[in-house]
PDB file of C-alpha atoms in Angstrom:
ATOM      1  CA  UNK O   4      -4.938 -11.725  17.285  1.00  0.00           C
ATOM      2  CA  UNK O   5      -2.370  -9.121  16.363  1.00  0.00           C
ATOM      3  CA  UNK O   6      -0.979  -6.631  18.877  1.00  0.00           C
ATOM      4  CA  UNK O   7      -3.701  -4.159  17.757  1.00  0.00           C
ATOM      5  CA  UNK O   8      -6.527  -6.683  18.108  1.00  0.00           C
ATOM      6  CA  UNK O   9      -6.773  -7.380  14.402  1.00  0.00           C
ATOM      7  CA  UNK O  10      -7.966 -10.919  13.480  1.00  0.00           C
ATOM      8  CA  UNK O  11      -5.801 -11.506  10.445  1.00  0.00           C
ATOM      9  CA  UNK O  12      -7.648 -14.733   9.489  1.00  0.00           C
ATOM     10  CA  UNK O  13     -10.955 -12.996   9.550  1.00  0.00           C
ATOM     11  CA  UNK O  14      -9.660 -10.013   7.528  1.00  0.00           C
ATOM     12  CA  UNK O  15      -8.450 -12.319   4.754  1.00  0.00           C
ATOM     13  CA  UNK O  16     -11.666 -14.328   4.842  1.00  0.00           C
ATOM     14  CA  UNK O  17     -13.684 -11.129   4.541  1.00  0.00           C
ATOM     15  CA  UNK O  18     -11.570  -9.901   1.649  1.00  0.00           C
ATOM     16  CA  UNK O  19     -12.107 -13.054  -0.329  1.00  0.00           C
ATOM     17  CA  UNK O  20     -15.825 -13.189   0.491  1.00  0.00           C
ATOM     18  CA  UNK O  21     -16.435  -9.508  -0.423  1.00  0.00           C
ATOM     19  CA  UNK O  22     -13.950  -9.294  -3.425  1.00  0.00           C
ATOM     20  CA  UNK O  23     -13.625  -5.525  -3.072  1.00  0.00           C
ATOM     21  CA  UNK O  24     -13.408  -3.440  -6.267  1.00  0.00           C
ATOM     22  CA  UNK O  25     -10.191  -1.426  -6.122  1.00  0.00           C
ATOM     23  CA  UNK O  26      -9.713   1.460  -8.480  1.00  0.00           C
ATOM     24  CA  UNK O  27      -5.989   1.813  -9.222  1.00  0.00           C
ATOM     25  CA  UNK O  28      -4.576   5.012 -10.576  1.00  0.00           C
ATOM     26  CA  UNK O  29      -1.060   3.706 -10.757  1.00  0.00           C
ATOM     27  CA  UNK O  30       2.081   3.767 -12.810  1.00  0.00           C
ATOM     28  CA  UNK O  31       2.784   2.292 -16.179  1.00  0.00           C
ATOM     29  CA  UNK O  32       5.485   0.034 -14.822  1.00  0.00           C
ATOM     30  CA  UNK O  33       3.373  -1.618 -12.151  1.00  0.00           C
ATOM     31  CA  UNK O  34      -0.171  -1.681 -13.565  1.00  0.00           C
ATOM     32  CA  UNK O  35      -0.263  -5.245 -14.793  1.00  0.00           C
ATOM     33  CA  UNK O  36       1.518  -6.650 -11.722  1.00  0.00           C
ATOM     34  CA  UNK O  37      -0.763  -4.737  -9.406  1.00  0.00           C
ATOM     35  CA  UNK O  38      -3.842  -6.114 -11.058  1.00  0.00           C
ATOM     36  CA  UNK O  39      -2.525  -9.627 -10.863  1.00  0.00           C
ATOM     37  CA  UNK O  40      -1.650  -9.277  -7.155  1.00  0.00           C
ATOM     38  CA  UNK O  41      -5.146  -8.002  -6.397  1.00  0.00           C
ATOM     39  CA  UNK O  42      -6.740 -10.888  -8.354  1.00  0.00           C
ATOM     40  CA  UNK O  43      -4.538 -13.481  -6.675  1.00  0.00           C
ATOM     41  CA  UNK O  44      -5.401 -12.130  -3.215  1.00  0.00           C
ATOM     42  CA  UNK O  45      -9.118 -12.261  -3.984  1.00  0.00           C
ATOM     43  CA  UNK O  46      -9.913  -8.540  -4.831  1.00  0.00           C
ATOM     44  CA  UNK O  47     -11.021  -7.082  -8.133  1.00  0.00           C
ATOM     45  CA  UNK O  48      -8.866  -4.427  -9.878  1.00  0.00           C
ATOM     46  CA  UNK O  49     -10.059  -1.657 -12.140  1.00  0.00           C
ATOM     47  CA  UNK O  50      -7.406   0.601 -13.739  1.00  0.00           C
ATOM     48  CA  UNK O  51      -9.646   3.640 -14.307  1.00  0.00           C
ATOM     49  CA  UNK O  52      -7.401   6.712 -14.614  1.00  0.00           C
ATOM     50  CA  UNK O  53      -9.190   8.886 -17.230  1.00  0.00           C
ATOM     51  CA  UNK O  54      -9.935  12.313 -15.732  1.00  0.00           C
ATOM     52  CA  UNK O  55     -13.422  12.212 -17.267  1.00  0.00           C
ATOM     53  CA  UNK O  56     -14.193   8.943 -15.467  1.00  0.00           C
ATOM     54  CA  UNK O  57     -12.005   8.703 -12.389  1.00  0.00           C
ATOM     55  CA  UNK O  58     -14.139  10.727 -10.008  1.00  0.00           C
ATOM     56  CA  UNK O  59     -17.338   8.914 -10.915  1.00  0.00           C
ATOM     57  CA  UNK O  60     -15.745   5.520 -10.599  1.00  0.00           C
ATOM     58  CA  UNK O  61     -14.148   6.367  -7.224  1.00  0.00           C
ATOM     59  CA  UNK O  62     -17.629   6.975  -5.878  1.00  0.00           C
ATOM     60  CA  UNK O  63     -18.770   3.489  -6.688  1.00  0.00           C
ATOM     61  CA  UNK O  64     -15.500   1.513  -6.147  1.00  0.00           C
ATOM     62  CA  UNK O  65     -14.838  -0.176  -2.826  1.00  0.00           C
ATOM     63  CA  UNK O  66     -11.482   1.616  -2.427  1.00  0.00           C
ATOM     64  CA  UNK O  67      -8.955   3.649  -4.398  1.00  0.00           C
ATOM     65  CA  UNK O  68      -5.154   3.480  -4.898  1.00  0.00           C
ATOM     66  CA  UNK O  69      -3.320   6.592  -6.023  1.00  0.00           C
ATOM     67  CA  UNK O  70       0.291   5.874  -6.981  1.00  0.00           C
ATOM     68  CA  UNK O  71       2.598   8.605  -8.142  1.00  0.00           C
ATOM     69  CA  UNK O  72       5.157   6.361  -9.947  1.00  0.00           C
ATOM     70  CA  UNK O  73       4.748   7.899 -13.413  1.00  0.00           C
ATOM     71  CA  UNK O  74       2.547  10.982 -13.020  1.00  0.00           C
ATOM     72  CA  UNK O  75       1.411  13.156 -15.972  1.00  0.00           C
ATOM     73  CA  UNK O  76      -0.741  16.255 -15.769  1.00  0.00           C
ATOM     74  CA  UNK O  77      -3.728  14.302 -17.107  1.00  0.00           C
ATOM     75  CA  UNK O  78      -3.396  11.427 -14.596  1.00  0.00           C
ATOM     76  CA  UNK O  79      -2.794  13.822 -11.742  1.00  0.00           C
ATOM     77  CA  UNK O  80      -6.079  15.523 -12.653  1.00  0.00           C
ATOM     78  CA  UNK O  81      -7.722  12.143 -12.514  1.00  0.00           C
ATOM     79  CA  UNK O  82      -6.073  11.433  -9.109  1.00  0.00           C
ATOM     80  CA  UNK O  83      -7.427  14.665  -7.646  1.00  0.00           C
ATOM     81  CA  UNK O  84     -10.961  13.793  -8.822  1.00  0.00           C
ATOM     82  CA  UNK O  85     -10.712  10.308  -7.478  1.00  0.00           C
ATOM     83  CA  UNK O  86      -9.441  11.264  -4.105  1.00  0.00           C
ATOM     84  CA  UNK O  87     -12.142  13.884  -3.634  1.00  0.00           C
ATOM     85  CA  UNK O  88     -14.867  11.497  -4.815  1.00  0.00           C
ATOM     86  CA  UNK O  89     -13.630   8.668  -2.560  1.00  0.00           C
ATOM     87  CA  UNK O  90     -13.673  10.894   0.498  1.00  0.00           C
ATOM     88  CA  UNK O  91     -17.098  12.294  -0.399  1.00  0.00           C
ATOM     89  CA  UNK O  92     -18.479   8.715  -0.760  1.00  0.00           C
ATOM     90  CA  UNK O  93     -16.817   7.511   2.464  1.00  0.00           C
ATOM     91  CA  UNK O  94     -14.586   5.125   0.545  1.00  0.00           C
ATOM     92  CA  UNK O  95     -10.965   4.489   1.684  1.00  0.00           C
ATOM     93  CA  UNK O  96      -8.077   5.497  -0.436  1.00  0.00           C
ATOM     94  CA  UNK O  97      -4.348   4.855  -0.281  1.00  0.00           C
ATOM     95  CA  UNK O  98      -1.551   7.220  -1.367  1.00  0.00           C
ATOM     96  CA  UNK O  99       1.714   5.797  -2.521  1.00  0.00           C
ATOM     97  CA  UNK O 100       3.950   8.914  -3.021  1.00  0.00           C
ATOM     98  CA  UNK O 101       6.618   7.298  -5.161  1.00  0.00           C
ATOM     99  CA  UNK O 102       9.908   9.338  -5.188  1.00  0.00           C
ATOM    100  CA  UNK O 103       8.416  12.056  -2.972  1.00  0.00           C
ATOM    101  CA  UNK O 104      11.140  14.285  -1.661  1.00  0.00           C
ATOM    102  CA  UNK O 105      13.413  13.540  -4.642  1.00  0.00           C
ATOM    103  CA  UNK O 106      11.386  15.133  -7.374  1.00  0.00           C
ATOM    104  CA  UNK O 107       9.799  18.506  -6.671  1.00  0.00           C
ATOM    105  CA  UNK O 108       6.725  18.424  -8.881  1.00  0.00           C
ATOM    106  CA  UNK O 109       5.392  15.042  -7.671  1.00  0.00           C
ATOM    107  CA  UNK O 110       6.200  15.958  -4.113  1.00  0.00           C
ATOM    108  CA  UNK O 111       4.023  19.070  -4.540  1.00  0.00           C
ATOM    109  CA  UNK O 112       1.261  16.888  -6.056  1.00  0.00           C
ATOM    110  CA  UNK O 113       1.395  14.461  -3.134  1.00  0.00           C
ATOM    111  CA  UNK O 114       1.198  17.268  -0.575  1.00  0.00           C
ATOM    112  CA  UNK O 115      -1.751  18.833  -2.457  1.00  0.00           C
ATOM    113  CA  UNK O 116      -3.598  15.468  -2.472  1.00  0.00           C
ATOM    114  CA  UNK O 117      -2.940  15.122   1.282  1.00  0.00           C
ATOM    115  CA  UNK O 118      -4.269  18.614   2.023  1.00  0.00           C
ATOM    116  CA  UNK O 119      -7.232  18.305  -0.322  1.00  0.00           C
ATOM    117  CA  UNK O 120      -8.581  14.884   0.691  1.00  0.00           C
ATOM    118  CA  UNK O 121      -6.677  13.042   3.393  1.00  0.00           C
ATOM    119  CA  UNK O 122      -6.139   9.332   2.652  1.00  0.00           C
ATOM    120  CA  UNK O 123      -6.807   6.306   4.768  1.00  0.00           C
ATOM    121  CA  UNK O 124      -3.247   5.048   4.404  1.00  0.00           C
ATOM    122  CA  UNK O 125       0.050   6.543   3.207  1.00  0.00           C
ATOM    123  CA  UNK O 126       2.402   3.768   2.069  1.00  0.00           C
ATOM    124  CA  UNK O 127       6.011   4.431   1.048  1.00  0.00           C
ATOM    125  CA  UNK O 128       9.596   3.639   1.721  1.00  0.00           C
ATOM    126  CA  UNK O 129      11.589   5.580   4.306  1.00  0.00           C
ATOM    127  CA  UNK O 130      12.872   8.208   1.891  1.00  0.00           C
ATOM    128  CA  UNK O 131       9.382   8.906   0.512  1.00  0.00           C
ATOM    129  CA  UNK O 132       7.851   9.223   3.966  1.00  0.00           C
ATOM    130  CA  UNK O 133      10.615  11.562   5.071  1.00  0.00           C
ATOM    131  CA  UNK O 134      10.254  13.492   1.825  1.00  0.00           C
ATOM    132  CA  UNK O 135       6.596  14.260   2.534  1.00  0.00           C
ATOM    133  CA  UNK O 136       7.727  16.088   5.585  1.00  0.00           C
ATOM    134  CA  UNK O 137      10.632  17.860   3.753  1.00  0.00           C
ATOM    135  CA  UNK O 138      13.128  15.815   5.786  1.00  0.00           C
ATOM    136  CA  UNK O 139      15.009  13.833   3.067  1.00  0.00           C
ATOM    137  CA  UNK O 140      16.086  13.846  -0.508  1.00  0.00           C
ATOM    138  CA  UNK O 141      17.886  10.569   0.032  1.00  0.00           C
ATOM    139  CA  UNK O 142      15.886   8.377  -2.291  1.00  0.00           C
ATOM    140  CA  UNK O 143      17.055   7.320  -5.780  1.00  0.00           C
ATOM    141  CA  UNK O 144      13.880   7.205  -7.822  1.00  0.00           C
ATOM    142  CA  UNK O 145      11.599   4.632  -6.168  1.00  0.00           C
ATOM    143  CA  UNK O 146      14.410   3.211  -4.085  1.00  0.00           C
ATOM    144  CA  UNK O 147      15.051   4.251  -0.467  1.00  0.00           C
ATOM    145  CA  UNK O 148      18.359   5.652   0.743  1.00  0.00           C
ATOM    146  CA  UNK O 149      17.119   6.173   4.265  1.00  0.00           C
ATOM    147  CA  UNK O 150      16.500   3.463   6.888  1.00  0.00           C
ATOM    148  CA  UNK O 151      13.049   2.592   8.184  1.00  0.00           C
ATOM    149  CA  UNK O 152      14.211   3.507  11.663  1.00  0.00           C
ATOM    150  CA  UNK O 153      15.023   7.065  10.466  1.00  0.00           C
ATOM    151  CA  UNK O 154      11.409   7.537   9.369  1.00  0.00           C
ATOM    152  CA  UNK O 155       9.477   6.305  12.371  1.00  0.00           C
ATOM    153  CA  UNK O 156       9.016   9.684  14.069  1.00  0.00           C
ATOM    154  CA  UNK O 157       8.064  11.299  10.732  1.00  0.00           C
ATOM    155  CA  UNK O 158       5.573   8.454  10.076  1.00  0.00           C
ATOM    156  CA  UNK O 159       3.960   9.111  13.447  1.00  0.00           C
ATOM    157  CA  UNK O 160       3.837  12.870  12.698  1.00  0.00           C
ATOM    158  CA  UNK O 161       2.201  12.331   9.318  1.00  0.00           C
ATOM    159  CA  UNK O 162      -0.303   9.884  10.731  1.00  0.00           C
ATOM    160  CA  UNK O 163      -1.287  12.412  13.411  1.00  0.00           C
ATOM    161  CA  UNK O 164      -1.378  15.339  10.937  1.00  0.00           C
ATOM    162  CA  UNK O 165      -3.530  13.647   8.341  1.00  0.00           C
ATOM    163  CA  UNK O 166      -5.506  11.312  10.695  1.00  0.00           C
ATOM    164  CA  UNK O 167      -4.467   8.321   8.707  1.00  0.00           C
ATOM    165  CA  UNK O 168      -2.234   5.258   8.925  1.00  0.00           C
ATOM    166  CA  UNK O 169       1.330   5.366   7.609  1.00  0.00           C
ATOM    167  CA  UNK O 170       3.139   2.293   6.399  1.00  0.00           C
ATOM    168  CA  UNK O 171       6.945   2.534   5.978  1.00  0.00           C
ATOM    169  CA  UNK O 172       8.069  -0.431   3.856  1.00  0.00           C
ATOM    170  CA  UNK O 173      11.544  -1.925   4.269  1.00  0.00           C
ATOM    171  CA  UNK O 174      13.479  -4.916   5.611  1.00  0.00           C
ATOM    172  CA  UNK O 175      11.355  -4.388   8.751  1.00  0.00           C
ATOM    173  CA  UNK O 176       8.065  -2.696   8.005  1.00  0.00           C
ATOM    174  CA  UNK O 177       6.803   0.007  10.374  1.00  0.00           C
ATOM    175  CA  UNK O 178       3.106   0.696  10.619  1.00  0.00           C
ATOM    176  CA  UNK O 179       1.414   3.419  12.655  1.00  0.00           C
ATOM    177  CA  UNK O 180      -1.720   5.476  13.073  1.00  0.00           C
ATOM    178  CA  UNK O 181      -0.055   7.937  15.401  1.00  0.00           C
ATOM    179  CA  UNK O 182      -1.363   6.125  18.502  1.00  0.00           C
ATOM    180  CA  UNK O 183      -0.467   2.498  17.914  1.00  0.00           C
ATOM    181  CA  UNK O 184       2.580   1.259  16.107  1.00  0.00           C
ATOM    182  CA  UNK O 185       3.668  -2.100  14.807  1.00  0.00           C
ATOM    183  CA  UNK O 186       6.637  -3.811  13.130  1.00  0.00           C
ATOM    184  CA  UNK O 187       6.293  -6.612  10.611  1.00  0.00           C
ATOM    185  CA  UNK O 188       9.292  -8.833  10.042  1.00  0.00           C
ATOM    186  CA  UNK O 189       8.247 -11.315   7.358  1.00  0.00           C
ATOM    187  CA  UNK O 190       9.497 -10.969   3.801  1.00  0.00           C
ATOM    188  CA  UNK O 191      12.382 -11.840   1.515  1.00  0.00           C
ATOM    189  CA  UNK O 192      15.063  -9.834  -0.237  1.00  0.00           C
ATOM    190  CA  UNK O 193      13.673 -10.959  -3.693  1.00  0.00           C
ATOM    191  CA  UNK O 194      10.729  -8.621  -3.035  1.00  0.00           C
ATOM    192  CA  UNK O 195      13.189  -5.867  -3.959  1.00  0.00           C
ATOM    193  CA  UNK O 196      14.114  -7.594  -7.206  1.00  0.00           C
ATOM    194  CA  UNK O 197      10.617  -7.691  -8.715  1.00  0.00           C
ATOM    195  CA  UNK O 198       9.332  -4.368 -10.071  1.00  0.00           C
ATOM    196  CA  UNK O 199       6.102  -3.055  -8.700  1.00  0.00           C
ATOM    197  CA  UNK O 200       5.914  -5.028  -5.490  1.00  0.00           C
ATOM    198  CA  UNK O 201       5.608  -1.984  -3.300  1.00  0.00           C
ATOM    199  CA  UNK O 202       3.104  -0.480  -5.638  1.00  0.00           C
ATOM    200  CA  UNK O 203       0.969  -3.633  -5.493  1.00  0.00           C
ATOM    201  CA  UNK O 204       1.233  -3.585  -1.726  1.00  0.00           C
ATOM    202  CA  UNK O 205      -0.447  -0.178  -1.733  1.00  0.00           C
ATOM    203  CA  UNK O 206      -3.304  -1.616  -3.770  1.00  0.00           C
ATOM    204  CA  UNK O 207      -3.570  -4.567  -1.413  1.00  0.00           C
ATOM    205  CA  UNK O 208      -3.848  -2.133   1.497  1.00  0.00           C
ATOM    206  CA  UNK O 209      -6.723  -0.397  -0.327  1.00  0.00           C
ATOM    207  CA  UNK O 210      -8.441  -3.754  -0.742  1.00  0.00           C
ATOM    208  CA  UNK O 211      -8.115  -4.550   2.936  1.00  0.00           C
ATOM    209  CA  UNK O 212      -9.280  -1.074   3.846  1.00  0.00           C
ATOM    210  CA  UNK O 213     -12.495  -1.744   2.063  1.00  0.00           C
ATOM    211  CA  UNK O 214     -13.237  -4.657   4.398  1.00  0.00           C
ATOM    212  CA  UNK O 215     -11.587  -3.588   7.675  1.00  0.00           C
ATOM    213  CA  UNK O 216     -12.686   0.091   7.452  1.00  0.00           C
ATOM    214  CA  UNK O 217      -9.483   0.932   9.490  1.00  0.00           C
ATOM    215  CA  UNK O 218      -6.319   2.190   7.966  1.00  0.00           C
ATOM    216  CA  UNK O 219      -3.868   0.620  10.430  1.00  0.00           C
ATOM    217  CA  UNK O 220      -5.611  -2.752  10.288  1.00  0.00           C
ATOM    218  CA  UNK O 221      -5.644  -2.606   6.493  1.00  0.00           C
ATOM    219  CA  UNK O 222      -1.962  -1.718   6.262  1.00  0.00           C
ATOM    220  CA  UNK O 223      -1.088  -4.470   8.784  1.00  0.00           C
ATOM    221  CA  UNK O 224      -3.165  -7.156   7.027  1.00  0.00           C
ATOM    222  CA  UNK O 225      -1.838  -6.328   3.545  1.00  0.00           C
ATOM    223  CA  UNK O 226       1.751  -6.224   4.645  1.00  0.00           C
ATOM    224  CA  UNK O 227       1.383  -9.492   6.533  1.00  0.00           C
ATOM    225  CA  UNK O 228      -0.223 -11.199   3.559  1.00  0.00           C
ATOM    226  CA  UNK O 229       2.288 -10.060   0.997  1.00  0.00           C
ATOM    227  CA  UNK O 230       5.355 -10.823   3.104  1.00  0.00           C
ATOM    228  CA  UNK O 231       4.137 -14.229   4.397  1.00  0.00           C
ATOM    229  CA  UNK O 232       3.321 -15.222   0.798  1.00  0.00           C
ATOM    230  CA  UNK O 233       6.878 -14.039  -0.155  1.00  0.00           C
ATOM    231  CA  UNK O 234       8.424 -16.227   2.525  1.00  0.00           C
ATOM    232  CA  UNK O 235       6.515 -19.221   1.173  1.00  0.00           C
ATOM    233  CA  UNK O 236       7.362 -18.382  -2.450  1.00  0.00           C
ATOM    234  CA  UNK O 237      11.026 -17.940  -1.722  1.00  0.00           C
ATOM    235  CA  UNK O 238      11.249 -21.337  -0.057  1.00  0.00           C
ATOM    236  CA  UNK O 239      10.447 -23.131  -3.343  1.00  0.00           C
ATOM    237  CA  UNK O 240      12.182 -20.906  -5.927  1.00  0.00           C
ATOM    238  CA  UNK O 241      15.757 -20.075  -7.017  1.00  0.00           C
ATOM    239  CA  UNK O 242      15.715 -16.420  -7.885  1.00  0.00           C
ATOM    240  CA  UNK O 243      13.510 -13.412  -8.815  1.00  0.00           C
ATOM    241  CA  UNK O 244      12.412 -14.874 -12.123  1.00  0.00           C
ATOM    242  CA  UNK O 245      10.816 -17.924 -10.588  1.00  0.00           C
ATOM    243  CA  UNK O 246       9.877 -16.086  -7.353  1.00  0.00           C
ATOM    244  CA  UNK O 247       7.499 -13.543  -9.007  1.00  0.00           C
ATOM    245  CA  UNK O 248       4.948 -16.074 -10.410  1.00  0.00           C
ATOM    246  CA  UNK O 249       5.325 -18.184  -7.262  1.00  0.00           C
ATOM    247  CA  UNK O 250       4.395 -15.142  -5.231  1.00  0.00           C
ATOM    248  CA  UNK O 251       1.120 -14.859  -7.123  1.00  0.00           C
ATOM    249  CA  UNK O 252       0.490 -18.542  -6.544  1.00  0.00           C
ATOM    250  CA  UNK O 253       1.151 -18.195  -2.789  1.00  0.00           C
ATOM    251  CA  UNK O 254      -1.081 -15.155  -2.499  1.00  0.00           C
ATOM    252  CA  UNK O 255      -3.859 -17.189  -4.084  1.00  0.00           C
ATOM    253  CA  UNK O 256      -3.296 -20.305  -1.964  1.00  0.00           C
ATOM    254  CA  UNK O 257      -2.563 -18.672   1.403  1.00  0.00           C
ATOM    255  CA  UNK O 258      -5.235 -19.658   3.869  1.00  0.00           C
ATOM    256  CA  UNK O 259      -6.565 -17.366   6.596  1.00  0.00           C
ATOM    257  CA  UNK O 260      -5.172 -19.664   9.292  1.00  0.00           C
ATOM    258  CA  UNK O 261      -1.740 -19.815   7.614  1.00  0.00           C
ATOM    259  CA  UNK O 262      -1.657 -16.047   7.501  1.00  0.00           C
ATOM    260  CA  UNK O 263      -2.565 -15.652  11.122  1.00  0.00           C
ATOM    261  CA  UNK O 264      -0.014 -18.206  12.351  1.00  0.00           C
ATOM    262  CA  UNK O 265       2.947 -17.171  10.111  1.00  0.00           C
ATOM    263  CA  UNK O 266       2.734 -13.398  10.448  1.00  0.00           C
ATOM    264  CA  UNK O 267       5.441 -11.892  12.679  1.00  0.00           C
ATOM    265  CA  UNK O 268       4.136  -8.708  14.160  1.00  0.00           C
ATOM    266  CA  UNK O 269       5.379  -6.753  17.164  1.00  0.00           C
ATOM    267  CA  UNK O 270       3.974  -3.851  19.088  1.00  0.00           C
ATOM    268  CA  UNK O 271       6.227  -0.879  19.362  1.00  0.00           C
TER     269      UNK O 271
END
């Protein structure tokens, strides 16, 4: 059991049994990798981001990811429709506010989404999380210039304000729902040398949210799964080029018991 009472082994077993359908409104850089990560983990991706279809699909999908990596007016319209439809249907959705705080228009879009249809999970790096609260412009594109430690109070504030979980990704991941907080310390530096890993993590959180029905549990399970698989992949590879496909292999082969025993989680 994790410090929040989550059975990681059962969560992974449930994900693979249920194979949740995750609608991904994501960026052009990460779309293929995100779909492959979901498939390797045991979920089913659907990259439906047409404004004429996104709302309808969000109502029937198991969960939704909204990622602001490469937003355009048309895709933002689809994101608004998808978020509203997911909430109306009682389906979880995850917001990944890429470069929030550093670029004004997408920051405004992220805040509008939060106010219009609060998500189940917000996932970002420290600079993005701080940026949602107007506290930082320290990021460089999708890269963080702020430490995870600097964003913990802001993460707790956002979790409380929007009644959701907030996951701050970094060398040590910080996860909170405003009441309970965790750290996760698995992972390898090569995760930062493969494009789209954080984006795919948001999608994996959406997949777990479909089966756990709890934002903090979903964020914890997804973070643990990706980082434990990264540890395993790094042990048998020599650099980012061999690490990336090995990570997919390890996500696919990771057993529920391996996940539960290898995850390093601490209560804050």
